[in-house]
CSV table of C-alpha atoms in Angstrom, one decimal:
chain,number,residue,atom,x,y,z
Y,430,MET,CA,6.1,122.0,126.2
Y,431,SER,CA,5.6,121.4,122.5
Y,432,ASN,CA,8.8,119.6,122.2
Y,433,GLY,CA,8.1,117.3,125.1
Y,434,LEU,CA,4.6,116.4,123.8
Y,435,GLY,CA,6.0,115.6,120.3
Y,436,ALA,CA,8.8,113.4,121.8
Y,437,ARG,CA,6.3,111.7,124.1
Y,438,SER,CA,4.0,110.8,121.2
Y,439,ASP,CA,6.9,109.7,119.0
Y,440,GLY,CA,8.4,107.6,121.8
Y,441,GLY,CA,5.1,106.0,122.7
Y,442,ASN,CA,4.4,105.1,119.1
Y,443,SER,CA,7.9,103.7,118.5
Y,444,SER,CA,7.7,101.7,121.8
Y,445,SER,CA,4.4,100.2,120.8
Y,446,SER,CA,5.4,99.3,117.3
Y,447,GLY,CA,9.1,98.7,118.2
Y,448,GLU,CA,8.3,96.4,121.1
Y,449,SER,CA,7.0,93.7,118.7
Y,450,SER,CA,9.7,94.2,116.2
Y,451,GLN,CA,12.4,94.4,118.8
Y,452,ASN,CA,11.3,91.1,120.3
Y,453,SER,CA,11.5,89.4,116.9
Y,454,SER,CA,14.7,91.3,115.8
Y,455,ARG,CA,16.4,90.5,119.1
Y,456,CYS,CA,15.9,86.8,118.7
Y,457,SER,CA,16.5,86.9,114.9
Y,458,THR,CA,19.3,89.5,114.7
Y,459,PRO,CA,20.5,91.2,117.8
Y,460,VAL,CA,23.2,92.9,115.9
Y,461,LEU,CA,20.7,94.7,113.6
Y,462,ASP,CA,18.9,96.0,116.6
Y,463,MET,CA,22.1,97.4,118.0
Y,464,GLU,CA,23.1,99.0,114.8
Y,465,ARG,CA,19.6,100.5,114.4
Y,466,HIS,CA,19.8,102.0,117.9
Y,467,GLU,CA,23.2,103.5,117.2
Y,468,ARG,CA,22.0,105.0,114.0
Y,469,LEU,CA,19.0,106.5,115.7
Y,470,ARG,CA,21.2,108.0,118.4
Y,471,GLU,CA,23.5,109.5,115.8
Y,472,LYS,CA,20.5,111.0,113.9
Y,473,MET,CA,19.1,112.5,117.1
Y,474,ARG,CA,22.5,113.9,118.0
Y,475,ARG,CA,23.0,115.4,114.6
Y,476,ARG,CA,19.5,116.9,114.7
Y,477,GLN,CA,20.1,118.5,118.0
Y,478,GLU,CA,23.5,119.9,116.8
Y,479,SER,CA,21.8,121.3,113.7
Y,480,GLY,CA,18.8,122.7,115.7
Y,481,ASP,CA,21.0,124.2,118.3
């Protein structure tokens, strides 16, 4: 439950702050947004592997 709560808070915060940035970034540099997403995914995957 603790993990879910933390992720929910993090996701909500990121969505709120990311939504505005994403909109601007998407129109300005869609490639950057894609790279950022890939980097985040790799980080999450690495964290899970290390945690596991």
